[in-house]
Structures are given as C-alpha cells and as structure tokens.
mmCIF file of C-alpha atoms in Angstrom:
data_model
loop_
_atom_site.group_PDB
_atom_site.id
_atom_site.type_symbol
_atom_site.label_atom_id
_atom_site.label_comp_id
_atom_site.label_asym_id
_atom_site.label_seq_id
_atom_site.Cartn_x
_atom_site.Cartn_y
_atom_site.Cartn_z
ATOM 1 C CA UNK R 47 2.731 -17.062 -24.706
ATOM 2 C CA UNK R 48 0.205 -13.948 -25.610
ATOM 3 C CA UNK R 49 -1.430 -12.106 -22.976
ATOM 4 C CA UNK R 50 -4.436 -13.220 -23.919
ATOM 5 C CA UNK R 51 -4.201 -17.174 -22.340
ATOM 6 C CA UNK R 52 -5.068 -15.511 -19.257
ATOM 7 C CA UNK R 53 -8.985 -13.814 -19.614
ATOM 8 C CA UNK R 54 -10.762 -11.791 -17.462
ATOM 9 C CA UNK R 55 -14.288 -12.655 -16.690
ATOM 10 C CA UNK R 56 -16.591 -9.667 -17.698
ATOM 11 C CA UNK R 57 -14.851 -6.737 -16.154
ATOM 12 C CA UNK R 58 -13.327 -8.583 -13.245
ATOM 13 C CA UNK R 59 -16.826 -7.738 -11.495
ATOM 14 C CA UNK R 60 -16.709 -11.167 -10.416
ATOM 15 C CA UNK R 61 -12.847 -10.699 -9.389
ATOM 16 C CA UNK R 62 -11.773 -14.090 -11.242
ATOM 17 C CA UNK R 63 -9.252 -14.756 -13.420
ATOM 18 C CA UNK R 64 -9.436 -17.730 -15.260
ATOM 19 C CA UNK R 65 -6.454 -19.513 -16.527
ATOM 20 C CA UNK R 66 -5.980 -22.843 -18.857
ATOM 21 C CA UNK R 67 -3.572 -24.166 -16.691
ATOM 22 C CA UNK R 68 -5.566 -26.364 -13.700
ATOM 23 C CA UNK R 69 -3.482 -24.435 -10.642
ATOM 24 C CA UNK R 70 -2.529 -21.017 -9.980
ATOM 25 C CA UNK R 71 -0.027 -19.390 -11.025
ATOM 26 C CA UNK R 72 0.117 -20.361 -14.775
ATOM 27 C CA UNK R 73 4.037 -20.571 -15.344
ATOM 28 C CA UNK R 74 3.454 -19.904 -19.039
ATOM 29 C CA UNK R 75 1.405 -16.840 -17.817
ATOM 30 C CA UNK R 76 3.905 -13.753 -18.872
ATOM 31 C CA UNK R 77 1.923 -10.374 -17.549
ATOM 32 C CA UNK R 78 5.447 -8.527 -19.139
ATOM 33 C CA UNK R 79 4.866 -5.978 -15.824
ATOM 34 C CA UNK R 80 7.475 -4.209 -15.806
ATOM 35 C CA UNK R 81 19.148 -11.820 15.592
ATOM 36 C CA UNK R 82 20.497 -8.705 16.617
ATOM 37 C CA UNK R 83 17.236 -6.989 17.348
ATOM 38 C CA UNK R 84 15.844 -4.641 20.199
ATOM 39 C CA UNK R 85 13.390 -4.534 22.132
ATOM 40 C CA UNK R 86 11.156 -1.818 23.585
ATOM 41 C CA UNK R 87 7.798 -1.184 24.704
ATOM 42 C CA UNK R 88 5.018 1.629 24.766
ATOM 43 C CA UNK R 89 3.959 3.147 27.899
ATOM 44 C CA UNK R 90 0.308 3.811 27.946
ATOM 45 C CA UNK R 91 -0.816 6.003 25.191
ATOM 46 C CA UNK R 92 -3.159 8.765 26.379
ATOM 47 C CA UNK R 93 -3.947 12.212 24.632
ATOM 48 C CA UNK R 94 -0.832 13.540 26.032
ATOM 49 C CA UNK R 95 1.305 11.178 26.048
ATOM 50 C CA UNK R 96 4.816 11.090 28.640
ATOM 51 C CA UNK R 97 8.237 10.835 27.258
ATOM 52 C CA UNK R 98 9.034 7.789 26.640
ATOM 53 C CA UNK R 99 13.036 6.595 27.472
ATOM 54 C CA UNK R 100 14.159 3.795 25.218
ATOM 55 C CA UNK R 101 17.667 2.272 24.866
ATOM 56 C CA UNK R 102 18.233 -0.310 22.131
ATOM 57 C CA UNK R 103 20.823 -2.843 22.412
ATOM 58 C CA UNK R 104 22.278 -4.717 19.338
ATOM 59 C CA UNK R 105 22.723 -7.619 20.834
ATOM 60 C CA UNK R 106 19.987 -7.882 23.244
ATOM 61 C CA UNK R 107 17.673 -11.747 23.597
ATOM 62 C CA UNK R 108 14.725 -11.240 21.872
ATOM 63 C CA UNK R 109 11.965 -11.725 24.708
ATOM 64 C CA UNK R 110 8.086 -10.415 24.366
ATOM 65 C CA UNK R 111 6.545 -8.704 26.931
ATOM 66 C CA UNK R 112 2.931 -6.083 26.073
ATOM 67 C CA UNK R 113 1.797 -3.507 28.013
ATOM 68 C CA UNK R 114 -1.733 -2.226 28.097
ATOM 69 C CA UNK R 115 -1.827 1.069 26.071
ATOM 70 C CA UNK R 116 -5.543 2.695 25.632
ATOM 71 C CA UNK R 117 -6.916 6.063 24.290
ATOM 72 C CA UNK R 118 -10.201 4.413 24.384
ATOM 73 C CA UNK R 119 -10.394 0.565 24.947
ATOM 74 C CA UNK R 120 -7.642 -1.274 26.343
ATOM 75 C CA UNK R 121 -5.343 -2.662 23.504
ATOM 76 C CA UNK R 122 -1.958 -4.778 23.946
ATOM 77 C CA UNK R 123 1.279 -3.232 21.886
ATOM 78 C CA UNK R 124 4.242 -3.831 21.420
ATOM 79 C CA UNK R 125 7.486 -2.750 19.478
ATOM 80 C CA UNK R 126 10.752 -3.858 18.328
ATOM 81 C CA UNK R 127 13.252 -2.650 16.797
ATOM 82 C CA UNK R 128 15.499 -4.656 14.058
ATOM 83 C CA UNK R 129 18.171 -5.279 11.651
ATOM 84 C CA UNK R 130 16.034 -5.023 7.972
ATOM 85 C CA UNK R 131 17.106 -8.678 7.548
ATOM 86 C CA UNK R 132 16.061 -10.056 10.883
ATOM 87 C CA UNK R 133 12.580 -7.947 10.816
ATOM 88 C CA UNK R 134 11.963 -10.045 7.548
ATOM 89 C CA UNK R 135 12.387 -13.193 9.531
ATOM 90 C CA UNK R 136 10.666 -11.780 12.756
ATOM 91 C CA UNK R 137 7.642 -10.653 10.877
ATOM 92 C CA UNK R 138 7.451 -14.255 8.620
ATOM 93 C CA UNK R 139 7.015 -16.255 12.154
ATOM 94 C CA UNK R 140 4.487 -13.525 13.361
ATOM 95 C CA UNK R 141 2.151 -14.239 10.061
ATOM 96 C CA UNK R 142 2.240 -17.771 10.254
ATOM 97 C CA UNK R 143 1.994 -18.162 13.504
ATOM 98 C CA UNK R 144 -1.390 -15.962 13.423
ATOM 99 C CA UNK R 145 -2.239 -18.209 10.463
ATOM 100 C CA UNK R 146 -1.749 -21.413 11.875
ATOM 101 C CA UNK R 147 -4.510 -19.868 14.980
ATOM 102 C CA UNK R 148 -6.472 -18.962 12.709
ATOM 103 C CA UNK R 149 -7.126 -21.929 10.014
ATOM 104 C CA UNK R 150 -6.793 -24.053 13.006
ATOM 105 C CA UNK R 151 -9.460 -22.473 14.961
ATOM 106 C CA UNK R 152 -11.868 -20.636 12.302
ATOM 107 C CA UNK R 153 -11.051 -22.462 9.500
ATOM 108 C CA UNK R 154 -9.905 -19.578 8.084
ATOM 109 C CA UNK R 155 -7.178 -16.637 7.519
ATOM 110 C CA UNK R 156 -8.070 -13.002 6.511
ATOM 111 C CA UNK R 157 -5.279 -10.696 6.256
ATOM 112 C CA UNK R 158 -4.709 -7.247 4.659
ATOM 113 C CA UNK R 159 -2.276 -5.909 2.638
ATOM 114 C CA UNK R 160 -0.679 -2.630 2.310
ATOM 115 C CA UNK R 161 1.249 -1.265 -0.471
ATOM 116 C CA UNK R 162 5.011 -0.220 0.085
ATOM 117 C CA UNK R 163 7.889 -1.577 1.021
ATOM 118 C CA UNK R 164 5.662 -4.679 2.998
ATOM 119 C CA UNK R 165 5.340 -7.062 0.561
ATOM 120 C CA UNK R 166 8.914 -6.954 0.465
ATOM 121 C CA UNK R 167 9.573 -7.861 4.111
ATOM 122 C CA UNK R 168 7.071 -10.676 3.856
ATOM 123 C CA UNK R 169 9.364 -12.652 1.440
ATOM 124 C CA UNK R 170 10.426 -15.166 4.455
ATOM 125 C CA UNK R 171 7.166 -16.296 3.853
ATOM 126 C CA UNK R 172 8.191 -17.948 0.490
ATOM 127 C CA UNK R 173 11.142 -19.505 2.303
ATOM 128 C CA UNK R 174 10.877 -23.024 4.090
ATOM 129 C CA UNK R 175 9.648 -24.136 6.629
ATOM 130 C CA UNK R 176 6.731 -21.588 5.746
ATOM 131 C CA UNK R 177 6.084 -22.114 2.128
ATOM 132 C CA UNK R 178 5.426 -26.026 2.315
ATOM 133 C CA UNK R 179 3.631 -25.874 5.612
ATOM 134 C CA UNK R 180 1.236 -22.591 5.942
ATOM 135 C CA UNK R 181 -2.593 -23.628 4.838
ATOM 136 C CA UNK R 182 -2.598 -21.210 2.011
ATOM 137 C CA UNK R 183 -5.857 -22.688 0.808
ATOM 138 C CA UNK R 184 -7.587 -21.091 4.068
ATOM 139 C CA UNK R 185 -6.190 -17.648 3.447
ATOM 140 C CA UNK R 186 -8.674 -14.546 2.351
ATOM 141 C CA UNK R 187 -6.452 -11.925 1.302
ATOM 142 C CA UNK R 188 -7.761 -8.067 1.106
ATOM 143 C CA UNK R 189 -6.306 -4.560 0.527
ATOM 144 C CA UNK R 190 -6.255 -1.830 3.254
ATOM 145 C CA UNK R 191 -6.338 0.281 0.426
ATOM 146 C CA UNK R 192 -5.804 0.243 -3.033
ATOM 147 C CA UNK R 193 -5.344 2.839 -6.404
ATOM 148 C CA UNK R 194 -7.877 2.799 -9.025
ATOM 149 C CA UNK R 195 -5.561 2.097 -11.878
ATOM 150 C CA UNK R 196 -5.554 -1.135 -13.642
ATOM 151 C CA UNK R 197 -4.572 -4.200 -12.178
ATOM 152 C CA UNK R 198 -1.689 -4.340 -14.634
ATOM 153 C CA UNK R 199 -0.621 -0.893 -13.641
ATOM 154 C CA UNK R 200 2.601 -0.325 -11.586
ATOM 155 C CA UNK R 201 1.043 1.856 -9.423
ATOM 156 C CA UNK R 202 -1.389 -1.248 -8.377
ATOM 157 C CA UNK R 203 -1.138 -2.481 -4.701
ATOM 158 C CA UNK R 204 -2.850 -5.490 -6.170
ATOM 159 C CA UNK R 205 0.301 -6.201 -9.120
ATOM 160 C CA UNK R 206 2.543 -5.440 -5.973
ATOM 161 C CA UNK R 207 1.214 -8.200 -4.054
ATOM 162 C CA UNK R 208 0.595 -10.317 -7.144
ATOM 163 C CA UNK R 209 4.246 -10.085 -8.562
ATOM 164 C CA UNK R 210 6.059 -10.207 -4.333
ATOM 165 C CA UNK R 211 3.896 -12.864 -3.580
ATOM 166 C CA UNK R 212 0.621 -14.095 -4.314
ATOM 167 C CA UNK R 213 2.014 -15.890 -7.559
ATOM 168 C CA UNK R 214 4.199 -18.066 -5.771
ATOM 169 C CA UNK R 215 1.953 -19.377 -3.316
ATOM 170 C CA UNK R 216 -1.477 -21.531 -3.629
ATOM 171 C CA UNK R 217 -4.152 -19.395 -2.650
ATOM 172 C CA UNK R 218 -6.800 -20.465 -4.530
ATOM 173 C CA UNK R 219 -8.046 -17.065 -6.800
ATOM 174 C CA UNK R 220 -11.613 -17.025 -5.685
ATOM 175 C CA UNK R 221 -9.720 -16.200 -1.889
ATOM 176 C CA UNK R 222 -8.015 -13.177 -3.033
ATOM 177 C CA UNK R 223 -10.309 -10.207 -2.586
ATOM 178 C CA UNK R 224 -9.172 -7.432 -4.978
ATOM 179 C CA UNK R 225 -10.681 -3.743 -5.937
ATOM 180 C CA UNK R 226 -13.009 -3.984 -9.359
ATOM 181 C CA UNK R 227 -10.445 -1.721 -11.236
ATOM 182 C CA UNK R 228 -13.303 -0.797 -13.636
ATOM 183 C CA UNK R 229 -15.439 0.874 -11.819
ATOM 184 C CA UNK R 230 -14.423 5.077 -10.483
ATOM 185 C CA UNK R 231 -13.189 5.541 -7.047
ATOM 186 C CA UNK R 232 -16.438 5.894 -5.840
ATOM 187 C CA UNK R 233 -18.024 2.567 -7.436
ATOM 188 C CA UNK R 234 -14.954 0.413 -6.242
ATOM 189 C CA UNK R 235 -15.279 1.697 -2.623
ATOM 190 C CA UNK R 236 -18.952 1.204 -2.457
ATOM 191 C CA UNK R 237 -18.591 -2.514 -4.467
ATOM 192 C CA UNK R 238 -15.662 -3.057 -2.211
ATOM 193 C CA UNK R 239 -17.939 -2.598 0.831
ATOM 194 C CA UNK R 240 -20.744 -4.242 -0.633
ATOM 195 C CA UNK R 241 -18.085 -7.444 -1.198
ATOM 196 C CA UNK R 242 -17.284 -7.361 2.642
ATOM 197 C CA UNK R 243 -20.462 -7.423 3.833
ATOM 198 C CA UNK R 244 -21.333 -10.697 1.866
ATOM 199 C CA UNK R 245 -18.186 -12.600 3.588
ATOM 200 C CA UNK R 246 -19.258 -10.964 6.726
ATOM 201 C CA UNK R 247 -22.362 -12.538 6.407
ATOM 202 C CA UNK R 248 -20.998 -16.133 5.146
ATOM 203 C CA UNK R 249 -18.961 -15.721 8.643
ATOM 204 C CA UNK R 250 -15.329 -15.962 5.780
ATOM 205 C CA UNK R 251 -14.776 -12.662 8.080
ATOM 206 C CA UNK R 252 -15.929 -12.516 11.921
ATOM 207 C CA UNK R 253 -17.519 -9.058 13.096
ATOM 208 C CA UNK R 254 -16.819 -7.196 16.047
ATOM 209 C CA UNK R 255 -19.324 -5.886 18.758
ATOM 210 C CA UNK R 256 -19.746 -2.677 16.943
ATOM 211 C CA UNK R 257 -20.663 -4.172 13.983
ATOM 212 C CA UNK R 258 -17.653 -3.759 11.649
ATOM 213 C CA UNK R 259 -15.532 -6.231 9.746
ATOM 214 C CA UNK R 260 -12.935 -8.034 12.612
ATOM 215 C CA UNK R 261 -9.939 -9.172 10.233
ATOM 216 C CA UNK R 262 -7.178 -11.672 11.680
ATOM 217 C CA UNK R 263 -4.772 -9.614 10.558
ATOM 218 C CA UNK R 264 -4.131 -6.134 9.527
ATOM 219 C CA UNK R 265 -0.952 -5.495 8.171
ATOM 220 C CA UNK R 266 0.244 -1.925 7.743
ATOM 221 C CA UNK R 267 2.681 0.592 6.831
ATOM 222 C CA UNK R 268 3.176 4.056 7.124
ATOM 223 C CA UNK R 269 4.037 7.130 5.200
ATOM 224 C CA UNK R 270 7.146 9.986 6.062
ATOM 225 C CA UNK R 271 4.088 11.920 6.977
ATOM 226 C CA UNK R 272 2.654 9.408 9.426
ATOM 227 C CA UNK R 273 -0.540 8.338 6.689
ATOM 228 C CA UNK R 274 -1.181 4.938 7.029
ATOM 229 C CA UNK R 275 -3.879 2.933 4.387
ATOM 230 C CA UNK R 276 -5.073 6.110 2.288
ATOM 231 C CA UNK R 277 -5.775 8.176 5.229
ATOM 232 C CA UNK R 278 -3.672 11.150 5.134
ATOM 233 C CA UNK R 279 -2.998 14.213 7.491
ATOM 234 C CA UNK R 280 -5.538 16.456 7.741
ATOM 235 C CA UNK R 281 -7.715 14.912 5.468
ATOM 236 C CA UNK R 282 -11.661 14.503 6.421
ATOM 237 C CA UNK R 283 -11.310 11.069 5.571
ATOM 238 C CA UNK R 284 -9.776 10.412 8.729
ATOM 239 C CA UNK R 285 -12.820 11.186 10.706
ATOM 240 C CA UNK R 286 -14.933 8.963 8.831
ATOM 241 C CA UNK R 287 -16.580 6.850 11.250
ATOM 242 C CA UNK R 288 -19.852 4.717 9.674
ATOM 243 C CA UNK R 289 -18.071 3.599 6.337
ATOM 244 C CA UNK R 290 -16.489 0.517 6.225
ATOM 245 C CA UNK R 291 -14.895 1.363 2.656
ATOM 246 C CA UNK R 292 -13.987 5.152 1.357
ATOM 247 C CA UNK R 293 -12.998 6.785 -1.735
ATOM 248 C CA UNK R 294 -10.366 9.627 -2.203
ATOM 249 C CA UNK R 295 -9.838 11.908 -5.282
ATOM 250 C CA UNK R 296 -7.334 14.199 -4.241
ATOM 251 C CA UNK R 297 -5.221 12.149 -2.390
ATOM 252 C CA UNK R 298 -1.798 13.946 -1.262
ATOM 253 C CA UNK R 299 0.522 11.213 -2.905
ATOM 254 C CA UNK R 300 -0.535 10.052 -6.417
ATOM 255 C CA UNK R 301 -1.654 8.755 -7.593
ATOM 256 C CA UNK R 302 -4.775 10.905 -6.644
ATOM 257 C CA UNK R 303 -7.954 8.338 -7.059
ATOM 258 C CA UNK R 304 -8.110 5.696 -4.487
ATOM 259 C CA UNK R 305 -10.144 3.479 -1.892
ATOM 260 C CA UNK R 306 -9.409 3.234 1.581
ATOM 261 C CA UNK R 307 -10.495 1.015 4.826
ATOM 262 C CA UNK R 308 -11.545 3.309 7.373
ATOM 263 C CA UNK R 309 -9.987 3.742 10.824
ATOM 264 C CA UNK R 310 -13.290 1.462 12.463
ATOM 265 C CA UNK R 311 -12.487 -0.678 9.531
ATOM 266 C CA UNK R 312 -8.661 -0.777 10.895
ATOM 267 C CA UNK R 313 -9.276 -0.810 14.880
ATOM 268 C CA UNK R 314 -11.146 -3.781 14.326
ATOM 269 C CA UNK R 315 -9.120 -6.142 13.519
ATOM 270 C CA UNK R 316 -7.637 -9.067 15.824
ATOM 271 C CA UNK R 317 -4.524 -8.631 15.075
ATOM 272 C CA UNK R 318 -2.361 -5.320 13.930
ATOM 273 C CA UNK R 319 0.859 -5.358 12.572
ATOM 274 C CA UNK R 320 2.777 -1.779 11.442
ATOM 275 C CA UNK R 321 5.908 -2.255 9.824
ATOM 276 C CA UNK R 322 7.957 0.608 9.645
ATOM 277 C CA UNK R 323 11.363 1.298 8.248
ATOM 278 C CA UNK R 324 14.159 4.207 6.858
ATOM 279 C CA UNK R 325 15.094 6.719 8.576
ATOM 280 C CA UNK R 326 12.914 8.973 6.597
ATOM 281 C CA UNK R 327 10.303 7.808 8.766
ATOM 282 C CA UNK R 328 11.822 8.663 12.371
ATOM 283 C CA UNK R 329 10.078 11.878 12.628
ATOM 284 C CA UNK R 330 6.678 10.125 12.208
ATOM 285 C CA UNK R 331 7.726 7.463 14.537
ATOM 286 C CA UNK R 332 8.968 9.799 17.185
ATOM 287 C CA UNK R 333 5.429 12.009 16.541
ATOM 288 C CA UNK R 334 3.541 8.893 16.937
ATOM 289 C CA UNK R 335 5.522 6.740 19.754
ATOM 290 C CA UNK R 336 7.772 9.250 21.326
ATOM 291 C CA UNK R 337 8.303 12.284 23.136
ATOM 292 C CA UNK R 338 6.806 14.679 20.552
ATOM 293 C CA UNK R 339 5.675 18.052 20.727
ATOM 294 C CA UNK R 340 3.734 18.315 18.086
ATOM 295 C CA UNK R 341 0.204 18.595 18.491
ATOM 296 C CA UNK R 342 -0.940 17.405 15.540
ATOM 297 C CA UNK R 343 -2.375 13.718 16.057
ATOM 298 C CA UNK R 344 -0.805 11.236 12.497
ATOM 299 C CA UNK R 345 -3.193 9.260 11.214
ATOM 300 C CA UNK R 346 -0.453 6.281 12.443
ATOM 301 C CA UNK R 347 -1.725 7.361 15.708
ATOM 302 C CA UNK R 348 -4.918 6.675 15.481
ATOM 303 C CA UNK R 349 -4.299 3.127 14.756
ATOM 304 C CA UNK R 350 -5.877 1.445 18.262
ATOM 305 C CA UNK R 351 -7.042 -1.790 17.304
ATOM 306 C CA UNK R 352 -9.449 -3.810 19.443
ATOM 307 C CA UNK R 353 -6.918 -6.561 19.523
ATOM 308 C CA UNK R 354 -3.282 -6.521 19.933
ATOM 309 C CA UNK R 355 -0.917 -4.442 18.065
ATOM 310 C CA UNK R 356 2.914 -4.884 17.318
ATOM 311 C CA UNK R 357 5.244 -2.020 15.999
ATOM 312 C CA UNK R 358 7.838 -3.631 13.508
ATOM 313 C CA UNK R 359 10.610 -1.302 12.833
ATOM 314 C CA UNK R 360 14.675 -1.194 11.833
ATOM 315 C CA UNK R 361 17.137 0.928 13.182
ATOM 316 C CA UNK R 362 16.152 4.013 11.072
ATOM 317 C CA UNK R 363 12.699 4.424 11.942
ATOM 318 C CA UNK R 364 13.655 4.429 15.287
ATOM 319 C CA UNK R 365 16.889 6.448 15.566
ATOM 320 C CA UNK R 366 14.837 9.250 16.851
ATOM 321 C CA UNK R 367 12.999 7.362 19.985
#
C-alpha cells in the first residue's frame, strides 16, 4: 500500500488526516517509521524544604493517603514508588479511572502527553478490561510539548504517541490535537495557542480562575536534569508567566526547535501525573523531593498544580530518597 492512501489536508493546518478506510487506524496504512510497590508521601513543600525520611518496603499493601503540600496554593501529592511492571499497571487504573470522571461528568477527557519513556508505561491501557471499556470517543488528546520536525520524524512526540498508542485505540482524529509541523517554532506555538483558546471557548477544555487552560490530566515526565515539558534549567522560559504556548530555539537537548506549555499552562490542570523512572534520574528526584542541598530550584519543582498531583516512580528514581 503507497504512502500516499493516507493524504494530508492542506498542510495539516486543519490537523486532519483523512483516510479511505471509514475508521481509524487504516490497517493497510504502512507509515514505514522506522504488586510489590511502596509507598511514601511528601511533607509540605516550602522554599526550604525539611529532610524528608522515607523507607520503602517491597512488599508493603498498596494504600493512598495525600498530604497537603503548598509553595503557593494548597495542592494534594502523592508518591509511590514501584516495580517498572507494576507502575505500568498502577498508572493504567489511574488514567481510566480519571477518564471514566471525566466523560461521565463533562462529557469529556483532555489529557496531555509527554514524550519519553511515558507512552511506554501507558501500554496497560491497550490491555483489557481498559481497551474495550474506556470512552475513547470522549478523549481530547494534546502535547505538553512537542519538536518541530515532521510528524513522520522519529524525533516527533506526536509519531511517539501515534505508533505506542493512538493507532490502536478509537479516538476519533478530529480529537487528537497535534502541533502544525509546517509552520517555525514560533508559528506552531502561537497556532498552538490560538487552537486552545477555541476549545476553551467551545468549553472541550474547562478554564481555571486565572484564566488559563484547566486540563483533566497532565501527564509528565522528567529529564536527568530535572526539565520537565521543554522547560529546561536555567532557561528564561521557565519564568514565562502570560503565555499559554512557547517556542524554544536553542533548546539544551535536540533537537533544538520546539514548543512548550508553560508552567501556568501546567499548574492548571486537574489532575497531574509525573512519571519518573532509572536511576539516572535519582539525583533530580532527590533535588526535587528530598533532602537536597542544592539551591538551584528544577523546573520538576515547579510543577504545583491547582489540583492534585501524584509522583509515579520505580526503584531507581528513588534509590536516592
């Protein structure tokens, strides 16, 4: 089957792909692109933070319990610590579960994807009892950030997502919000924005008090050097404050051209969930959640969403807590 029985519609300015088939995915559609967990909890996050003493047990009963954390409003969070396999599992019953709330009570889902390793741990989602009985049809799926390369690209969040997961589910096209890959950083972030705004309006995504998007779901991950979206240490980005959607051109990790929610954008949402794993990660983790003495605040840091938050993490991101 040639590429070409799947067409884009102008420059994907209208973010539709069209296909001959009457149901997404098109199976003859060939792109050729290349409960032993722990539990722990935060104490309250201020500016300088206490140490924090946390024991993880193996073979501990999973039970839930959030304490208030707040460097400015009060948020819930909590965190956990897993076995890789059982954070798949943990973090497929936390999605759907926030789905079910949400088509049930709005009508609608919006989550956001990251890039990384999470579309990986969301594959329990494709599994039973989840793939037959989650309202994909409701779902509104966006990109806390995303590289301006071409959708077919392997450096594409989007083709991530796409090739993980959003081919093997029904979510009908029109519902999956992704970057115009035409356009330069700049012209995607502002379109990007633009986009929002319009489903903002059409109430597809609530607003908070302040004014910004308020998302169901944000689902993160975070770099070895505690970045999380496209918001990287030290970089002015990470004061931006009245932008819903930003552009970076020298980004730290290539490649260098991307768009990015801001942290408003991010503290927003409903719900917040930062999945974290390798041990490469620990000293982030114990920067951002432990007893650090750095005094450099990570961008994973400044995470403090309006809602609640839960810290998803395996054994090696947390070896140094």
């Amino acid at each position: 089957m040639p590429y070409g029985m799947a067409y884009t519609h102008s420059t994907f300015l209208s973010n539709n792909l069209r296909f001959p088939l009457p149901s997404f995915p098109n199976p003859n559609l060939n792109l050729n692109l290349n409960h032993n967990h722990s539990l722990f909890f935060l104490r309250p996050l201020a500016f300088k933070p206490k140490p924090l003493s946390i024991t993880v047990k193996p073979n501990s009963t999973l039970s839930c319990y959030h304490l208030k954390a707040s460097m400015a409003d009060p948020q819930n969070v909590a965190v956990e610590v897993f076995e890789k396999e059982d954070l798949a599992v943990s973090l497929a019953k936390y999605v759907a579960d926030l789905s079910n709330q949400f088509t049930s009570q709005r009508g609608a889902f919006t989550v956001c994807l990251s890039g990384g390793s999470l579309i990986n741990y969301l594959r329990k989602l494709l599994e039973p009892p989840y793939v037959d009985s989650l309202e994909w049809a409701k779902w509104h799926v966006f990109w806390v950030d995303e590289r301006v390369v071409p959708k077919t690209h392997e450096d594409s969040n989007f083709k991530l997502a796409l090739d993980g997961l959003l081919s093997k589910v029904p979510i009908p096209w029109r519902n999956i919000h992704a970057i115009n890959d035409t356009l330069s950083a700049e012209g995607a972030a502002e379109d990007y924005e633009t986009r929002l705004r319009q489903l903002v309006k059409s109430n597809v995504i609530a607003s908070s008090a302040n004014g910004f998007p308020k998302f169901d779901l944000m689902l993160l991950g975070m770099g070895p050097d505690g970045h999380v979206a496209s918001l990287f240490p030290g970089h002015p980005l990470v004061e931006e404050n009245n932008k819903w959607v930003a552009f970076i051109k020298d980004s730290p990790k290539p490649p260098p051209e991307r768009i990015t929610f801001t942290f408003p954008v991010i503290n927003s949402s409903a719900y917040t969930a930062q999945v974290v794993t390798g041990s490469g990660k620990a000293d982030a983790i114990h920067s951002v959640l432990g007893a650090s003495q750095n005094p450099v605040k990570l961008p994973a840091a400044l995470v403090k969403p309006e809602g609640e938050m839960k810290w998803f993490l395996d054994k090696g991101a947390a070896s140094k807590l």
